[in-house]
mmCIF file with all atom_site columns, C-alpha atoms in Angstrom:
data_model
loop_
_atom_site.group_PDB
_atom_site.id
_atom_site.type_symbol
_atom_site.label_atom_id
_atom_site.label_alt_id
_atom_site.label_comp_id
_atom_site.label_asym_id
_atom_site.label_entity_id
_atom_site.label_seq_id
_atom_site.pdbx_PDB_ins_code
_atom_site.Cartn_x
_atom_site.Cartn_y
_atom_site.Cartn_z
_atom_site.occupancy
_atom_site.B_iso_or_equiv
_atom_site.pdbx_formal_charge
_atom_site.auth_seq_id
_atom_site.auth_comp_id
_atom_site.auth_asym_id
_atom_site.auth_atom_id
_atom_site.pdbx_PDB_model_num
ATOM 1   C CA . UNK E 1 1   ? 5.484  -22.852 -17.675 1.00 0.00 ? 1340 UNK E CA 1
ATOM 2   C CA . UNK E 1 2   ? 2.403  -23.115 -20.121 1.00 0.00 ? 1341 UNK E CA 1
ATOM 3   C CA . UNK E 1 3   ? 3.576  -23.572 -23.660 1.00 0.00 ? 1342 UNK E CA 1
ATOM 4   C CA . UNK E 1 4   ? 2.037  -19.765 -24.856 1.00 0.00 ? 1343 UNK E CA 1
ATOM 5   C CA . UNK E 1 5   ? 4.223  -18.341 -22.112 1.00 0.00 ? 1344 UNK E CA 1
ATOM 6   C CA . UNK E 1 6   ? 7.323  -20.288 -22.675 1.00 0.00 ? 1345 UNK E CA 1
ATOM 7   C CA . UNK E 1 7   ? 7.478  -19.396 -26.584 1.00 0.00 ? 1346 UNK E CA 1
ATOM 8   C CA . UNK E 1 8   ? 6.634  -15.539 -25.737 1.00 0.00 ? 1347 UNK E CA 1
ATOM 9   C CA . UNK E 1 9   ? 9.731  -15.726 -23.357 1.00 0.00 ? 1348 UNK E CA 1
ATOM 10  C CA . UNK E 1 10  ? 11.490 -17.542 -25.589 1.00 0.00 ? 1349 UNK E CA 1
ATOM 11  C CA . UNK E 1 11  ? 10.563 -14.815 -28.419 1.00 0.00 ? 1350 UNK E CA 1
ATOM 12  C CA . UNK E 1 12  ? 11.749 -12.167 -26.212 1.00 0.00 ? 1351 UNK E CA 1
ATOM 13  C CA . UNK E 1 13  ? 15.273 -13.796 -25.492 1.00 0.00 ? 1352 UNK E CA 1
ATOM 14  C CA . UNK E 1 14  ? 15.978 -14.882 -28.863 1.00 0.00 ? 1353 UNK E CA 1
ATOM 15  C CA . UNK E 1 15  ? 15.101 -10.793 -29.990 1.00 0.00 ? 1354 UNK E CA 1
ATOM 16  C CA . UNK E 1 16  ? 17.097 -9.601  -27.341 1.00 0.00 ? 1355 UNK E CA 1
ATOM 17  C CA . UNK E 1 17  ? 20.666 -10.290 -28.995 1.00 0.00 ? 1356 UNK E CA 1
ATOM 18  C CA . UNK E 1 18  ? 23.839 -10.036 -26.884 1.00 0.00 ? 1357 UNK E CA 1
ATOM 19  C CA . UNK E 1 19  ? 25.247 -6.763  -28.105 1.00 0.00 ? 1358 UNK E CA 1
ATOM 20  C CA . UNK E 1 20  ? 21.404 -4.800  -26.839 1.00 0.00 ? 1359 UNK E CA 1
ATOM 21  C CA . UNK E 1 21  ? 21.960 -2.840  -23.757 1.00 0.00 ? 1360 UNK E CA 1
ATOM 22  C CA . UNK E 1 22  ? 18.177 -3.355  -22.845 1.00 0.00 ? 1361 UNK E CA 1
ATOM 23  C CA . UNK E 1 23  ? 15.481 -5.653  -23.015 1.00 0.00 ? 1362 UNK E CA 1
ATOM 24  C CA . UNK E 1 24  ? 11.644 -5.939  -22.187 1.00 0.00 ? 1363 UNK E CA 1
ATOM 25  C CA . UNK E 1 25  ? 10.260 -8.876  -20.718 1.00 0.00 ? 1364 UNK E CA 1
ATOM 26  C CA . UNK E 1 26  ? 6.904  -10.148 -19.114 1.00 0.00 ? 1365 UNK E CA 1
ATOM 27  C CA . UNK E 1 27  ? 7.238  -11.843 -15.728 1.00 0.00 ? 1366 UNK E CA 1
ATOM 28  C CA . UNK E 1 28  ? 3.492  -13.241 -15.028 1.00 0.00 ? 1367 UNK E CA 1
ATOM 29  C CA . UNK E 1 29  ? 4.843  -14.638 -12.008 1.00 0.00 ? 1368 UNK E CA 1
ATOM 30  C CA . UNK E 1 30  ? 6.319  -11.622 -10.571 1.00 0.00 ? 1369 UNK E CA 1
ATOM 31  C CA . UNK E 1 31  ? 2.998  -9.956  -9.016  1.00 0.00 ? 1370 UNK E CA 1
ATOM 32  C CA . UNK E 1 32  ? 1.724  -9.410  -5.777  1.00 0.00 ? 1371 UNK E CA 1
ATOM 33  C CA . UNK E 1 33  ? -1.388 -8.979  -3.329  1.00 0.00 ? 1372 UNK E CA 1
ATOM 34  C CA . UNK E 1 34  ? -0.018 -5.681  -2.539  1.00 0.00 ? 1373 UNK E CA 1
ATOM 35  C CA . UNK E 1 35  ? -2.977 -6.412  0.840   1.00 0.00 ? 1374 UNK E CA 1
ATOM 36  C CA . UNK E 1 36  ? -1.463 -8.882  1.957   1.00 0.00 ? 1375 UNK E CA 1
ATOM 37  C CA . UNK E 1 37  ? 1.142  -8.879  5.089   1.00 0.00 ? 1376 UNK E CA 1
ATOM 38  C CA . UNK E 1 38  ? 4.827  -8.137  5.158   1.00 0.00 ? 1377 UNK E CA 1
ATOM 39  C CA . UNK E 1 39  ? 6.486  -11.031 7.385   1.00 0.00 ? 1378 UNK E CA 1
ATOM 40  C CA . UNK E 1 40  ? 10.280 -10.846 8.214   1.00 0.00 ? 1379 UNK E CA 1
ATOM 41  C CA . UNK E 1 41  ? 12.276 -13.481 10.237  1.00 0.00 ? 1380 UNK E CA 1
ATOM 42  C CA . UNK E 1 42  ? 16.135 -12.692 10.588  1.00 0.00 ? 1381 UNK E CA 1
ATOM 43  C CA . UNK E 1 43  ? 19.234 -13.060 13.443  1.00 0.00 ? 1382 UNK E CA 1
ATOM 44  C CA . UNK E 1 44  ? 18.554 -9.812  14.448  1.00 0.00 ? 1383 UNK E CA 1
ATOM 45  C CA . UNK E 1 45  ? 17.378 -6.183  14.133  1.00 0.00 ? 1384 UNK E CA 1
ATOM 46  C CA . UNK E 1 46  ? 18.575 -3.169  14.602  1.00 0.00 ? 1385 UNK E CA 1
ATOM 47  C CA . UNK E 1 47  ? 15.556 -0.130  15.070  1.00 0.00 ? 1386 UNK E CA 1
ATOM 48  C CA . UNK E 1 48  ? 16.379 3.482   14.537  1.00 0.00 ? 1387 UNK E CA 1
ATOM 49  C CA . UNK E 1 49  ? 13.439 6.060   15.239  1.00 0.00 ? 1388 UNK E CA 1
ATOM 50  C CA . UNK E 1 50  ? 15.278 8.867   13.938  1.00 0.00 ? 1389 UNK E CA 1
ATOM 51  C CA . UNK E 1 51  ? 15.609 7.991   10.521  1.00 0.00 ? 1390 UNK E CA 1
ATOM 52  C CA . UNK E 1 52  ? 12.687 5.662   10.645  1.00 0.00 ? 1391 UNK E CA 1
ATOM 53  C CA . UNK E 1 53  ? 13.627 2.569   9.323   1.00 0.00 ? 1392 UNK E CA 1
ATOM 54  C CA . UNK E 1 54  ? 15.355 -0.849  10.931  1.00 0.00 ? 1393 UNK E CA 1
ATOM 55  C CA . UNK E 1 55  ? 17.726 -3.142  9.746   1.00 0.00 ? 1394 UNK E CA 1
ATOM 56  C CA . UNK E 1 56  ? 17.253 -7.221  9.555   1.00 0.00 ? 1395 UNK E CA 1
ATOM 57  C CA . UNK E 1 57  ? 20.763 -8.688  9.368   1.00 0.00 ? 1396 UNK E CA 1
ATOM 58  C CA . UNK E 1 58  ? 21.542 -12.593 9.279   1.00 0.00 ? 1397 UNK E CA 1
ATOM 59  C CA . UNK E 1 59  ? 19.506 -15.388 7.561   1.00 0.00 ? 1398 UNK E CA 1
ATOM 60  C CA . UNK E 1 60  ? 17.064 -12.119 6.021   1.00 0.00 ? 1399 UNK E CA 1
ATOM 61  C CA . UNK E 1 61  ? 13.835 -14.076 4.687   1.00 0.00 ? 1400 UNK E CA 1
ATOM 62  C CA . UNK E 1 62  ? 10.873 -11.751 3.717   1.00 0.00 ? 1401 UNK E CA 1
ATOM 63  C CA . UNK E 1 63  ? 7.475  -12.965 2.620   1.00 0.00 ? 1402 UNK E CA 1
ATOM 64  C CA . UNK E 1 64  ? 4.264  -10.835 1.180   1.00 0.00 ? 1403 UNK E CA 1
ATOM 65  C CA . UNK E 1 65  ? 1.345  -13.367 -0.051  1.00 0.00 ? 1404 UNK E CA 1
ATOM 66  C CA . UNK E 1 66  ? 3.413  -15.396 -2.611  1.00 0.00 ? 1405 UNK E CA 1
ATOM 67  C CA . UNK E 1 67  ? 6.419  -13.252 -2.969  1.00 0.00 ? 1406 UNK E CA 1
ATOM 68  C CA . UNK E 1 68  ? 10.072 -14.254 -0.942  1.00 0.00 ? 1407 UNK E CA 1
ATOM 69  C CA . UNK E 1 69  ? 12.568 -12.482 -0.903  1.00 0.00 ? 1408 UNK E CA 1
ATOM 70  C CA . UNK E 1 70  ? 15.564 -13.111 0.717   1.00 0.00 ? 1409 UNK E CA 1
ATOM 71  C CA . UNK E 1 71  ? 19.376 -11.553 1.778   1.00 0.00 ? 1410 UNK E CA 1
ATOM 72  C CA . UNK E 1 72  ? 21.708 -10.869 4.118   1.00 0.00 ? 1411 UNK E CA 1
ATOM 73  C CA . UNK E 1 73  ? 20.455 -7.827  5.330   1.00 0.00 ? 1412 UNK E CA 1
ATOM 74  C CA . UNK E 1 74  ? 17.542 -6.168  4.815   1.00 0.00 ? 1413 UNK E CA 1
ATOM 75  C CA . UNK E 1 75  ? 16.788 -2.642  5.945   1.00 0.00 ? 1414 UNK E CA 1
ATOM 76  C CA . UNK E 1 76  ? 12.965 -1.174  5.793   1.00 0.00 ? 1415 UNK E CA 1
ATOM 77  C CA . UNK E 1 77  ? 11.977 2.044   5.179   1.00 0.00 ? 1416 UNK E CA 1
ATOM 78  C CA . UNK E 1 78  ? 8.744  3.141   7.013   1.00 0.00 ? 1417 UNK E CA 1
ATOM 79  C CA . UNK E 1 79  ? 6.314  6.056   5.897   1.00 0.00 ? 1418 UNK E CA 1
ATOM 80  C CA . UNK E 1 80  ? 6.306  8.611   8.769   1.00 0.00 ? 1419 UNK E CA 1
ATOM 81  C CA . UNK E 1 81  ? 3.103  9.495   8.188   1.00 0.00 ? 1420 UNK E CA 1
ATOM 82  C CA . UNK E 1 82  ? 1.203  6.472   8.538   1.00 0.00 ? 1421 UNK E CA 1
ATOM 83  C CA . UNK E 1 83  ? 4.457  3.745   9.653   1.00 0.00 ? 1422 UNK E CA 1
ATOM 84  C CA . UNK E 1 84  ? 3.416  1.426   6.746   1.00 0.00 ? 1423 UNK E CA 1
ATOM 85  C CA . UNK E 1 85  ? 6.562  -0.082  4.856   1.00 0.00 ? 1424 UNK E CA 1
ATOM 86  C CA . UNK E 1 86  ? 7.324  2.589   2.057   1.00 0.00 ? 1425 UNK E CA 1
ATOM 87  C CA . UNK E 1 87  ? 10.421 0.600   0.915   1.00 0.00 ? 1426 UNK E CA 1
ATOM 88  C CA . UNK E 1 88  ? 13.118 -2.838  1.645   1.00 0.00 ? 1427 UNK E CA 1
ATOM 89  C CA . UNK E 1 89  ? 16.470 -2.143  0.439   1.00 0.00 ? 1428 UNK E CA 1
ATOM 90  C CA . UNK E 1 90  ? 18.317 -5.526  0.769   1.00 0.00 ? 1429 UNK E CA 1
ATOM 91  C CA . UNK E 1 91  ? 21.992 -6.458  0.120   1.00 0.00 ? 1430 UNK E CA 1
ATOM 92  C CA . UNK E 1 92  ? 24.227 -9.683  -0.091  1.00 0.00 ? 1431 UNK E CA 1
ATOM 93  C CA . UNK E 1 93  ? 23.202 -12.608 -2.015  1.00 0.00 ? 1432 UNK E CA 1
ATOM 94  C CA . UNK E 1 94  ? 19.514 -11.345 -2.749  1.00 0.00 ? 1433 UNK E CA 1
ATOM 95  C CA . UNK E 1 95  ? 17.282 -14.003 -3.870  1.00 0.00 ? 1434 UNK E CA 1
ATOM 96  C CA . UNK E 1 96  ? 13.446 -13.088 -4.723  1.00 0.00 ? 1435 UNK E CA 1
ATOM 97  C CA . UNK E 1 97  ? 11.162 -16.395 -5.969  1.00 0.00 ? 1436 UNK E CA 1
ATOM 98  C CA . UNK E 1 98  ? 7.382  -16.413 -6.573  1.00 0.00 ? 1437 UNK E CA 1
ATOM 99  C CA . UNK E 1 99  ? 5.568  -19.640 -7.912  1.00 0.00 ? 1438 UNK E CA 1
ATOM 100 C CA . UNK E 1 100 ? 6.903  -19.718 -11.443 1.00 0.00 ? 1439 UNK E CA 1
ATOM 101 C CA . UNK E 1 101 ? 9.984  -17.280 -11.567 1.00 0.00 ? 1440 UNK E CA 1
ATOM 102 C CA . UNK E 1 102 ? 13.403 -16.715 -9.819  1.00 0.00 ? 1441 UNK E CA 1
ATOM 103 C CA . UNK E 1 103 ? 16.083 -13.719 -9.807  1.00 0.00 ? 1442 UNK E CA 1
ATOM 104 C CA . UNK E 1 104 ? 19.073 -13.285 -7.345  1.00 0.00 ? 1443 UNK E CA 1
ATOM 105 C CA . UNK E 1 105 ? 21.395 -10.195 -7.428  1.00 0.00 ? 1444 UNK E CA 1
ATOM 106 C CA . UNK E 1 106 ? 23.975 -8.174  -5.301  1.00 0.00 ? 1445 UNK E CA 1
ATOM 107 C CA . UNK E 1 107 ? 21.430 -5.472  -4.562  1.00 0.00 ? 1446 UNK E CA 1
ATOM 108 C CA . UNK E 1 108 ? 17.174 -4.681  -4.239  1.00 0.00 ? 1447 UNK E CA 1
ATOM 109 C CA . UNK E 1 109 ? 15.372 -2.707  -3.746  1.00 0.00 ? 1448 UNK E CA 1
ATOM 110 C CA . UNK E 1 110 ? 11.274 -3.633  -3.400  1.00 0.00 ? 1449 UNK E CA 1
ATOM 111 C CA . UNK E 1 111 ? 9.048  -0.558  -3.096  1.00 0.00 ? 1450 UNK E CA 1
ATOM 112 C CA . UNK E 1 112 ? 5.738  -0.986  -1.987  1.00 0.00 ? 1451 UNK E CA 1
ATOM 113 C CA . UNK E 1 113 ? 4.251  2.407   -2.368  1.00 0.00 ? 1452 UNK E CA 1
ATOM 114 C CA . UNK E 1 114 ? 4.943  1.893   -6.480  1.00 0.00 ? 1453 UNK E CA 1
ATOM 115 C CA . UNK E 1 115 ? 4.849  -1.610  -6.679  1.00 0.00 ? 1454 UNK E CA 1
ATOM 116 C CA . UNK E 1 116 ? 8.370  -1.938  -8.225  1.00 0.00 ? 1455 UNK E CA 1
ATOM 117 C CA . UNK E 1 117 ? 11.026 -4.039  -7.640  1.00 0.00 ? 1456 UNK E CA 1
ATOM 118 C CA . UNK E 1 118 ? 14.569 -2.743  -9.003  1.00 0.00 ? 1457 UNK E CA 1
ATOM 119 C CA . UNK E 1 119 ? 17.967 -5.429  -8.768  1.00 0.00 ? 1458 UNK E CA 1
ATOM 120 C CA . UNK E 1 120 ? 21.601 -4.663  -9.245  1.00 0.00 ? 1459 UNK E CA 1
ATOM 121 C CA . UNK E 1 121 ? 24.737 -6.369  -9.691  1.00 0.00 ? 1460 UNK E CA 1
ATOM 122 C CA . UNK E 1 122 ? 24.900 -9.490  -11.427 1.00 0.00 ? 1461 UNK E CA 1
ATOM 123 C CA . UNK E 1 123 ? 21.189 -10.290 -12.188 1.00 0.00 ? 1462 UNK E CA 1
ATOM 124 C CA . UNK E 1 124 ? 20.142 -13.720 -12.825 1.00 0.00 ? 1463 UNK E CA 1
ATOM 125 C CA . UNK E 1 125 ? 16.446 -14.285 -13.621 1.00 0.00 ? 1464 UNK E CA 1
ATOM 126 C CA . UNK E 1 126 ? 15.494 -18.002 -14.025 1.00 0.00 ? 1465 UNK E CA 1
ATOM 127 C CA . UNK E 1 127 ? 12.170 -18.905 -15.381 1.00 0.00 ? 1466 UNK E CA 1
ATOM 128 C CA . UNK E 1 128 ? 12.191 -22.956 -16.196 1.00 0.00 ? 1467 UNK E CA 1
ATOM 129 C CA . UNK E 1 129 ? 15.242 -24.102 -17.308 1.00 0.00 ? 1468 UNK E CA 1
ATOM 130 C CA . UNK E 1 130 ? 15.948 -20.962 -19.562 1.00 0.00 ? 1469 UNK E CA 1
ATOM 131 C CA . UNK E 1 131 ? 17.691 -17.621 -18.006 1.00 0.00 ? 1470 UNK E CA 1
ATOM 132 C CA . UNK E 1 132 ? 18.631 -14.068 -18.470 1.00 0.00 ? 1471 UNK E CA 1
ATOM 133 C CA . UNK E 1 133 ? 21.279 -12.409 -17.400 1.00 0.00 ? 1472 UNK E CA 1
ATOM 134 C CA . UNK E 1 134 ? 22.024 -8.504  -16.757 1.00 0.00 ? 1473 UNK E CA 1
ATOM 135 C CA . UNK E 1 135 ? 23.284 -5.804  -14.353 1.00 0.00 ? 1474 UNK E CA 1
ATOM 136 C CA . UNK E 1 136 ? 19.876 -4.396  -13.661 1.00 0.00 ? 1475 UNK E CA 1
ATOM 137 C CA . UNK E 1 137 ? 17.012 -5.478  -14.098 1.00 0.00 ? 1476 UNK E CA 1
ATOM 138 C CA . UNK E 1 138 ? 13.128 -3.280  -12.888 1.00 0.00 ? 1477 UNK E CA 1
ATOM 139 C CA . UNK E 1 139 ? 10.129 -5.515  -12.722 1.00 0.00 ? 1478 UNK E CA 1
ATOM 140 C CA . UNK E 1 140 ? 6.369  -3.537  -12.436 1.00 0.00 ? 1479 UNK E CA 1
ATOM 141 C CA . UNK E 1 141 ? 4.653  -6.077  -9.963  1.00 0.00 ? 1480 UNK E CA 1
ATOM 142 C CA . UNK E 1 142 ? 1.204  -4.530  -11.085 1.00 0.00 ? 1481 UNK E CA 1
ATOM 143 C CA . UNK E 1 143 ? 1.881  -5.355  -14.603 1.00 0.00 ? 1482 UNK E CA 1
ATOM 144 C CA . UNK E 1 144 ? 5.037  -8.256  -13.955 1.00 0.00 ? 1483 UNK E CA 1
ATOM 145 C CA . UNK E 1 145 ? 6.532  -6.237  -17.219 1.00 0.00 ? 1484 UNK E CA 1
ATOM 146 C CA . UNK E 1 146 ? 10.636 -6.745  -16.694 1.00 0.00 ? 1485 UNK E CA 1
ATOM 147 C CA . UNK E 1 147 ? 13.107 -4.329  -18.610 1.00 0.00 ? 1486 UNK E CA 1
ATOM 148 C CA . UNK E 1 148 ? 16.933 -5.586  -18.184 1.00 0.00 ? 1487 UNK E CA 1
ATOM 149 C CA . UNK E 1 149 ? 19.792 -3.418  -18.835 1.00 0.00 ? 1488 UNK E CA 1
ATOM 150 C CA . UNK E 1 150 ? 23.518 -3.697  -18.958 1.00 0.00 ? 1489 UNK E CA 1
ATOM 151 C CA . UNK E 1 151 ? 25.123 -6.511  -21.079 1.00 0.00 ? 1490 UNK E CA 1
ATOM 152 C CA . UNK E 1 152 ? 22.339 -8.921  -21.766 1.00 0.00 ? 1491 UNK E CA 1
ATOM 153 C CA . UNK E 1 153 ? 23.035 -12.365 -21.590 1.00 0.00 ? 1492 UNK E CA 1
ATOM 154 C CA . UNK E 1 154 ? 20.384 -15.412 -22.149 1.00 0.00 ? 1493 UNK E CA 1
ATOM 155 C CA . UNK E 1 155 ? 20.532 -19.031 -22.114 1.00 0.00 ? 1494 UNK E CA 1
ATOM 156 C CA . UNK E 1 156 ? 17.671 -20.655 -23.814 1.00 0.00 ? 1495 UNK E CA 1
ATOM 157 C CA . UNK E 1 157 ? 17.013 -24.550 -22.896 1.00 0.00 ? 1496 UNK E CA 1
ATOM 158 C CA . UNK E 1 158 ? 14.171 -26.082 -25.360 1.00 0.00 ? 1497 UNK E CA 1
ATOM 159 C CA . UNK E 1 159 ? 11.886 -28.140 -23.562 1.00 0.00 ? 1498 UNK E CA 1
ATOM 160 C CA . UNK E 1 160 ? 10.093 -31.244 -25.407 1.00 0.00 ? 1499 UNK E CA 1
ATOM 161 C CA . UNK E 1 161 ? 6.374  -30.230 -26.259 1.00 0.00 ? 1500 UNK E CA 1
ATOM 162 C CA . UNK E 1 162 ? 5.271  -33.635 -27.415 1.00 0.00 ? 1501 UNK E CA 1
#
């Protein structure tokens, strides 16, 4: 983490008391090449036409340029219109990394058509050896701005700058 960006997030922790229901972050990390593919390797997968969607259960592990996000199951929402991916709703043990951040939950949900990624239940984001805590937390990946609500709980770990 460059030294500008660990003192902003640093600045936004140390603002964000534990008694404030909400907070605003910036997740540079957390952004996407929206172009890029969607690859998903699981134990299996369930397809239903009707409803247009299919489920990845077992060992989930989902990958979009440097984006991974990964859970026990997984099930993705197609547009019927043109069968892109309109949405991934995952659950169990969620755990979504890019190259500099990291955030597990109980819930996601990733949508591609808006570019946001929304987690519930027991949020943990992890950027160095600092973290923030929350029940929900909504990242823009266009932007990588983060707001987390619920109780609010950080853990800031000073790093040696010399």
């Amino acid at each position: 983490m460059s030294l500008k960006r660990g003192y902003l997030f640093a600045l936004s922790l140390l603002l964000a008391s534990p008694a404030i229901a909400q907070t605003n972050i910036a997740l540079d990390g957390f952004s996407a090449d929206a172009t890029a593919p969607v690859e998903i390797a699981s134990e299996s997968l369930t397809v239903n036409r009707d409803t247009g969607s299919a489920v990845f259960t077992g060992d989930v592990v989902i990958a979009q340029g440097t984006l991974r996000l990964s859970a026990d199951s997984v099930e993705v929402i197609y547009l019927e219109a043109s069968g892109d991916i309109s949405r991934l709703l995952a659950e169990g043990h969620v755990i979504f990394v890019t190259e500099n951040d990291a955030a597990q939950s109980d819930r996601a949900e990733y949508n591609l058509t808006d570019r946001r990624l929304i987690m519930t239940g027991n949020v943990m984001l992890t950027q160095g050896a600092s973290s923030i805590a929350s029940e929900r937390m909504t990242v823009n990946l266009d932007t990588g701005e983060a707001q987390l609500d619920g109780r609010v709980r950080t853990t800031l770990t000073q790093q040696d700058n010399n």
